[in-house]
Tab-separated table of C-alpha atoms in Angstrom:
chain	number	residue	atom	x	y	z
A	1	ILE	CA	133.685	97.700	57.897
A	2	GLY	CA	135.747	96.137	60.657
A	3	TRP	CA	133.399	95.007	63.410
A	4	CYS	CA	133.139	93.693	67.371
A	5	ASP	CA	131.605	91.039	68.896
A	6	TRP	CA	131.415	91.863	72.930
A	7	SER	CA	129.922	88.470	74.111
A	8	SER	CA	132.295	86.720	72.301
A	9	ASP	CA	135.649	88.682	72.392
A	10	VAL	CA	136.012	88.820	68.693
A	11	CYS	CA	136.807	91.088	66.657
A	12	SER	CA	138.057	92.462	63.555
A	13	SER	CA	141.530	93.566	62.455
A	14	ASP	CA	139.854	97.127	61.090
A	15	LEU	CA	138.972	98.858	64.565
A	16	ALA	CA	139.130	102.098	63.144
A	17	ASP	CA	135.489	101.681	62.486
A	18	CYS	CA	133.452	99.244	64.825
A	19	GLU	CA	129.954	98.501	63.888
A	20	ARG	CA	129.531	97.995	67.717
A	21	ARG	CA	130.703	101.749	68.896
A	22	ASN	CA	128.896	103.264	71.459
A	23	PHE	CA	128.566	106.605	69.436
A	24	MET	CA	127.092	108.450	72.955
A	25	GLY	CA	129.515	111.243	72.789
A	26	SER	CA	132.627	111.965	75.248
A	27	LEU	CA	133.707	109.559	78.067
A	28	SER	CA	136.214	109.879	80.827
A	29	TYR	CA	137.124	109.786	84.676
A	30	VAL	CA	138.111	112.775	85.964
A	31	THR	CA	139.841	111.836	89.206
A	32	ASN	CA	139.304	113.349	92.863
A	33	LYS	CA	142.522	115.534	92.216
A	34	GLY	CA	140.518	117.233	89.044
A	35	VAL	CA	142.945	114.918	86.179
A	36	GLU	CA	141.204	113.741	83.379
A	37	VAL	CA	141.160	111.085	81.827
A	38	VAL	CA	140.014	110.470	78.298
A	39	LEU	CA	137.921	106.867	78.040
A	40	ASP	CA	136.556	107.877	74.687
A	41	ASN	CA	139.150	109.103	72.004
A	42	TYR	CA	136.999	107.950	68.864
A	43	GLU	CA	137.161	111.608	67.129
A	44	THR	CA	139.875	112.410	67.085
A	45	GLU	CA	143.221	109.665	67.837
A	46	LYS	CA	141.102	106.633	68.118
A	47	THR	CA	143.633	104.891	70.777
A	48	VAL	CA	140.385	103.929	73.292
A	49	TRP	CA	136.492	104.016	72.510
A	50	GLU	CA	133.699	102.662	74.182
A	51	LEU	CA	131.481	99.702	72.070
A	52	TYR	CA	127.461	99.140	73.046
A	53	GLY	CA	126.840	97.072	76.098
A	54	ARG	CA	126.996	100.083	78.971
A	55	THR	CA	125.074	99.136	81.877
A	56	GLY	CA	123.962	100.561	84.961
A	57	PHE	CA	122.348	103.668	82.974
A	58	GLU	CA	118.756	102.652	83.407
A	59	ALA	CA	116.274	104.271	86.053
A	60	PRO	CA	117.167	102.007	89.436
A	61	GLY	CA	114.824	100.352	91.624
A	62	VAL	CA	114.568	101.317	95.378
A	63	ASN	CA	115.034	99.248	98.741
A	64	TYR	CA	111.460	99.021	100.555
A	65	ILE	CA	111.358	98.628	104.605
A	66	ASP	CA	107.319	96.863	105.554
A	67	GLU	CA	106.501	96.611	108.642
A	68	GLN	CA	103.891	94.427	109.874
A	69	TYR	CA	101.421	95.125	113.150
A	70	ALA	CA	99.948	93.139	116.047
A	71	ASP	CA	96.642	93.049	114.309
A	72	GLY	CA	98.248	91.636	110.878
A	73	SER	CA	98.286	95.083	108.891
A	74	ILE	CA	101.518	95.942	106.697
A	75	GLU	CA	102.654	98.926	106.152
A	76	THR	CA	105.853	100.363	104.115
A	77	VAL	CA	107.811	102.467	106.604
A	78	ALA	CA	110.473	103.820	104.376
A	79	VAL	CA	111.349	103.672	100.340
A	80	THR	CA	115.369	104.643	99.243
A	81	ILE	CA	116.859	104.604	96.783
A	82	PRO	CA	120.106	102.514	96.659
A	83	ALA	CA	123.749	103.039	95.442
A	84	ARG	CA	124.432	102.556	92.208
A	85	ASP	CA	127.066	99.978	89.948
A	86	VAL	CA	127.797	101.346	85.849
A	87	THR	CA	130.399	99.377	83.780
A	88	VAL	CA	131.299	100.174	79.872
A	89	ASN	CA	133.256	98.513	77.677
A	90	LEU	CA	135.840	99.786	76.019
A	91	ILE	CA	138.743	99.412	73.238
A	92	VAL	CA	142.521	99.931	73.504
A	93	HIS	CA	143.746	100.240	70.239
A	94	GLY	CA	147.067	101.292	68.769
A	95	LYS	CA	149.419	101.378	65.982
A	96	THR	CA	151.991	99.311	68.016
A	97	ARG	CA	151.955	97.081	71.414
A	98	LEU	CA	154.089	99.437	72.132
A	99	GLN	CA	151.511	102.541	71.971
A	100	ARG	CA	148.476	100.311	73.091
A	101	ASN	CA	149.697	99.464	76.563
A	102	GLU	CA	151.176	103.114	77.099
A	103	VAL	CA	147.511	104.027	76.571
A	104	LEU	CA	145.731	101.402	79.176
A	105	HIS	CA	148.327	101.991	81.412
A	106	GLY	CA	148.230	106.176	81.141
A	107	ILE	CA	144.033	104.488	82.374
A	108	VAL	CA	145.173	102.315	84.859
A	109	ASN	CA	147.677	104.324	86.336
A	110	GLN	CA	144.748	107.362	86.748
A	111	ILE	CA	142.163	106.196	87.490
A	112	PHE	CA	143.201	103.648	90.113
A	113	GLU	CA	141.429	105.650	93.462
A	114	TYR	CA	142.265	104.487	96.845
A	115	GLY	CA	142.352	105.071	100.811
A	116	ALA	CA	140.130	107.277	103.140
A	117	ARG	CA	138.512	110.650	101.791
A	118	THR	CA	135.148	112.582	101.966
A	119	SER	CA	135.140	112.747	97.742
A	120	TRP	CA	136.341	111.132	94.979
A	121	GLY	CA	135.992	111.636	91.190
A	122	LYS	CA	133.325	111.184	88.515
A	123	LEU	CA	132.159	110.465	85.220
A	124	LYS	CA	131.253	112.856	82.511
A	125	VAL	CA	128.910	111.143	80.082
A	126	GLU	CA	127.632	113.239	76.898
A	127	LEU	CA	124.148	112.698	76.166
A	128	ALA	CA	122.751	112.057	72.497
A	129	ASP	CA	121.510	116.112	72.731
A	130	GLU	CA	125.281	116.930	74.149
A	131	THR	CA	124.357	117.444	77.792
A	132	VAL	CA	126.755	116.805	79.374
A	133	VAL	CA	126.761	114.473	82.865
A	134	TYR	CA	128.555	113.828	85.477
A	135	LEU	CA	128.379	110.521	88.139
A	136	ASN	CA	130.417	111.437	91.200
A	137	CYS	CA	131.756	107.449	91.476
A	138	PHE	CA	134.261	105.393	91.701
A	139	TYR	CA	136.733	102.766	89.895
A	140	SER	CA	135.798	99.327	92.093
A	141	GLY	CA	137.384	97.037	88.783
A	142	GLY	CA	137.024	95.317	85.547
A	143	LEU	CA	140.623	95.803	84.623
A	144	GLU	CA	141.977	92.427	86.065
A	145	SER	CA	139.247	90.339	83.576
A	146	GLN	CA	140.858	93.037	79.656
A	147	ALA	CA	141.220	90.068	76.747
A	148	GLU	CA	143.818	90.978	74.100
A	149	THR	CA	142.052	89.653	71.380
A	150	ASP	CA	145.334	90.746	68.597
A	151	PRO	CA	148.516	92.563	69.254
A	152	LEU	CA	147.291	95.365	69.122
A	153	THR	CA	144.375	95.191	71.200
A	154	HIS	CA	142.621	94.699	73.834
A	155	LEU	CA	139.014	94.847	75.227
A	156	LEU	CA	138.377	95.602	78.718
A	157	SER	CA	135.676	96.783	80.901
A	158	LEU	CA	135.301	99.548	83.800
A	159	ASN	CA	132.796	99.283	86.657
A	160	PHE	CA	131.668	102.509	88.952
A	161	HIS	CA	130.661	102.501	92.167
A	162	ALA	CA	128.441	104.958	93.134
A	163	ALA	CA	126.976	105.563	96.561
A	164	ASP	CA	125.020	108.851	95.312
A	165	PRO	CA	122.823	107.420	92.366
A	166	TYR	CA	122.238	110.780	90.405
A	167	PHE	CA	123.318	111.807	87.688
A	168	TYR	CA	123.888	115.846	87.649
A	169	ASP	CA	124.656	118.713	85.123
A	170	MET	CA	127.073	120.232	84.685
A	171	ALA	CA	126.504	123.221	83.990
A	172	MET	CA	124.604	124.721	87.008
A	173	THR	CA	121.479	126.490	85.806
A	174	GLN	CA	121.073	129.851	87.458
A	175	SER	CA	118.813	132.847	87.422
A	176	ILE	CA	119.270	136.195	88.967
A	177	LEU	CA	116.771	138.256	90.239
A	178	GLN	CA	116.904	142.182	90.719
A	179	ASP	CA	114.630	145.008	91.228
A	180	THR	CA	116.370	147.068	88.560
A	181	GLU	CA	113.317	149.430	88.297
A	182	GLN	CA	113.254	149.570	91.536
A	183	SER	CA	109.470	149.296	92.339
A	184	GLY	CA	110.593	148.908	95.562
A	185	LEU	CA	110.892	153.294	97.257
A	186	TYR	CA	114.310	153.703	96.314
A	187	LEU	CA	115.087	157.106	96.834
A	188	GLY	CA	118.995	156.606	95.365
A	189	ASP	CA	121.950	155.818	98.079
A	190	SER	CA	122.164	159.383	99.133
A	191	VAL	CA	119.244	161.261	100.172
A	192	TYR	CA	118.341	164.475	101.847
A	193	LEU	CA	115.222	164.417	103.782
A	194	SER	CA	114.091	167.426	106.580
A	195	ASP	CA	112.943	166.780	110.062
A	196	THR	CA	109.347	166.448	108.993
A	197	THR	CA	109.704	163.583	106.436
A	198	TYR	CA	108.279	160.158	107.212
A	199	LEU	CA	108.341	157.292	105.665
A	200	ALA	CA	106.537	154.515	105.781
A	201	GLY	CA	106.619	150.298	104.100
A	202	GLY	CA	106.896	146.737	104.189
A	203	ALA	CA	109.541	144.737	102.434
A	204	LEU	CA	110.013	144.791	98.734
A	205	SER	CA	109.192	140.806	97.718
A	206	SER	CA	108.970	139.460	94.557
A	207	ASP	CA	107.042	136.538	93.120
A	208	ILE	CA	109.789	134.197	90.685
A	209	GLN	CA	108.642	130.467	88.789
A	210	ILE	CA	111.725	128.344	88.853
A	211	ASP	CA	111.652	125.331	86.025
A	212	ASN	CA	112.979	122.403	87.441
A	213	PRO	CA	113.177	119.649	85.037
A	214	GLY	CA	115.554	117.180	86.604
A	215	GLN	CA	114.492	115.038	90.044
A	216	LEU	CA	113.945	117.546	93.703
A	217	THR	CA	117.367	118.573	93.971
A	218	TYR	CA	118.515	121.738	96.097
A	219	PRO	CA	119.367	124.864	95.548
A	220	VAL	CA	122.553	126.961	96.931
A	221	VAL	CA	121.388	131.451	96.467
A	222	GLU	CA	123.417	133.822	97.168
A	223	VAL	CA	121.786	137.509	97.905
A	224	HIS	CA	124.755	140.865	97.315
A	225	GLY	CA	124.297	143.406	99.557
A	226	PRO	CA	122.880	145.293	100.654
A	227	ALA	CA	119.903	143.806	101.781
A	228	LYS	CA	117.814	143.615	105.608
A	229	ASN	CA	115.310	141.024	106.288
A	230	ILE	CA	115.997	138.519	104.495
A	231	LYS	CA	113.055	135.257	103.795
A	232	ILE	CA	113.168	133.341	101.004
A	233	GLU	CA	109.747	130.652	100.803
A	234	ASN	CA	109.237	128.010	98.100
A	235	LEU	CA	104.730	128.668	97.981
A	236	THR	CA	105.348	125.190	95.922
A	237	ALA	CA	107.398	123.464	99.197
A	238	ASN	CA	105.970	124.898	101.846
A	239	ALA	CA	109.834	125.865	102.328
A	240	LYS	CA	111.521	128.561	104.136
A	241	ILE	CA	114.743	130.498	104.559
A	242	GLU	CA	114.751	133.117	106.813
A	243	ILE	CA	117.154	135.285	108.628
A	244	ILE	CA	117.129	136.688	112.001
A	245	ALA	CA	115.762	139.976	112.431
A	246	GLY	CA	118.043	142.629	113.253
A	247	TYR	CA	120.620	141.092	110.793
A	248	THR	CA	122.280	144.133	108.165
A	249	LEU	CA	123.658	142.472	104.877
A	250	PRO	CA	126.524	145.590	104.111
A	251	ALA	CA	126.649	146.747	100.146
A	252	GLY	CA	129.164	144.723	98.735
A	253	GLU	CA	129.196	141.721	101.324
A	254	VAL	CA	127.803	138.336	99.832
A	255	LEU	CA	125.799	135.957	102.563
A	256	ARG	CA	125.792	132.540	100.180
A	257	ILE	CA	122.812	129.819	101.458
A	258	ASP	CA	123.934	126.575	100.658
A	259	CYS	CA	121.045	124.048	100.778
A	260	ARG	CA	122.791	121.250	99.247
A	261	ASP	CA	123.317	117.946	100.537
A	262	ARG	CA	126.489	117.166	102.929
A	263	HIS	CA	126.852	121.252	102.378
A	264	ARG	CA	124.307	123.039	103.553
A	265	GLY	CA	125.446	126.477	106.119
A	266	ILE	CA	125.453	129.761	105.222
A	267	THR	CA	128.764	131.779	105.097
A	268	HIS	CA	129.205	135.325	104.700
A	269	ILE	CA	131.836	136.726	102.404
A	270	SER	CA	133.490	140.293	103.104
A	271	THR	CA	134.524	141.950	100.157
A	272	GLY	CA	138.198	141.328	100.336
A	273	GLY	CA	137.054	137.470	99.571
A	274	ILE	CA	137.227	135.829	103.475
A	275	GLU	CA	134.378	133.882	104.350
A	276	THR	CA	132.975	133.269	107.102
A	277	ASP	CA	130.710	130.622	108.541
A	278	ARG	CA	127.300	132.413	109.922
A	279	THR	CA	124.593	129.685	110.276
A	280	ASP	CA	124.324	130.829	112.884
A	281	LEU	CA	122.120	133.347	111.462
A	282	LEU	CA	118.937	131.309	110.866
A	283	LYS	CA	115.934	132.415	112.207
A	284	SER	CA	113.772	129.429	114.281
A	285	GLY	CA	111.152	128.072	112.517
A	286	SER	CA	112.663	128.419	108.911
A	287	SER	CA	115.621	125.211	107.864
A	288	LEU	CA	117.778	124.665	105.043
A	289	VAL	CA	116.414	122.020	103.983
A	290	PHE	CA	114.811	123.433	100.985
A	291	PRO	CA	113.575	121.473	98.740
A	292	LEU	CA	113.661	122.279	94.489
A	293	LEU	CA	110.351	119.574	93.401
A	294	SER	CA	109.856	118.261	90.313
A	295	GLY	CA	108.885	121.028	87.908
A	296	SER	CA	107.595	124.318	88.362
A	297	ASN	CA	108.392	126.223	92.002
A	298	ARG	CA	106.731	129.315	92.890
A	299	ILE	CA	109.718	131.271	94.898
A	300	LYS	CA	108.884	134.078	96.980
A	301	LEU	CA	111.781	136.559	97.924
A	302	THR	CA	111.370	138.406	100.156
A	303	TYR	CA	113.946	141.534	101.473
A	304	THR	CA	114.792	145.988	102.616
A	305	ASP	CA	117.005	148.144	102.949
A	306	THR	CA	118.411	148.002	99.691
A	307	THR	CA	119.633	150.366	96.540
A	308	ALA	CA	120.342	149.238	92.908
A	309	ALA	CA	123.355	147.020	93.395
A	310	THR	CA	121.295	144.726	95.443
A	311	HIS	CA	121.326	141.572	93.628
A	312	MET	CA	119.647	137.539	94.526
A	313	LYS	CA	121.614	134.255	92.434
A	314	PHE	CA	119.062	131.209	92.690
A	315	MET	CA	121.422	128.714	91.098
A	316	PHE	CA	121.169	124.624	91.501
A	317	GLN	CA	121.916	121.788	89.561
A	318	LYS	CA	119.710	119.858	88.034
A	319	ARG	CA	119.694	115.820	88.857
A	320	PHE	CA	117.943	112.743	86.954
A	321	LEU	CA	117.892	108.879	87.983
A	322	SER	CA	119.116	108.065	84.382
A	323	ALA	CA	121.150	108.653	81.531
């Protein structure tokens, strides 16, 4: 059986069964343009795979600011989570030097991203439970120090920098909320009443529990019309989103309320798919800073003027401080 000692850059020639392989599942980097660069194909082609020794995947320390007052007392006024730098160790191996160089150059040519932009790529990591998470980051170095251990093998480290230190679940957690039994006094889409009939009643509301197993995060809520007097509350976090009185969401149209960092806003989506910014619909006193806390959250939804087609999608991405 082959073996590798990363600390001394020594490897045996039989690398197909390298004992120091970091058997953690798939590993790849997805560029800003959506191109996926495979960094571990041990189960298939065996031309590149990860070794033990990855760093930067653990929960980070925090930065803090202390302020000392004239009376000598000291108070911590701010605590922040710093940016993250991660390193993965790889073997690039080929049956010939030409194949080895083609694999290496393919990685180099694709993971380099530079210039000015608002978003970069992401490192995709499969965890032991087969969950796939990603880290928003860019390649920051390492290839310049690669080691050629024999004519068919390169050892190298890849470093990535992430201003956002969270690992995000690739899949969006989604709950669809719908009053299918129409317990909120739904009389049908077409109802004929006499001129002596009077109806009175309040808004339909319901409480649900949303469980967030990760760190604090922010949801996206889609309201599918028809609906009116829309209000969403997180009673656990004491947060509220309320749409101004008088606004009616027509049947078949969608109001998307995005509470994520750097994406906050309200978008109206017509039946033809045309998107219009309607952040102006947010009622004074409510906020799009709508946190979903770790653990159980009690969410209260309120709306009126609904039909059987009315429903809400409550979506969020779990995020973690280690992987």
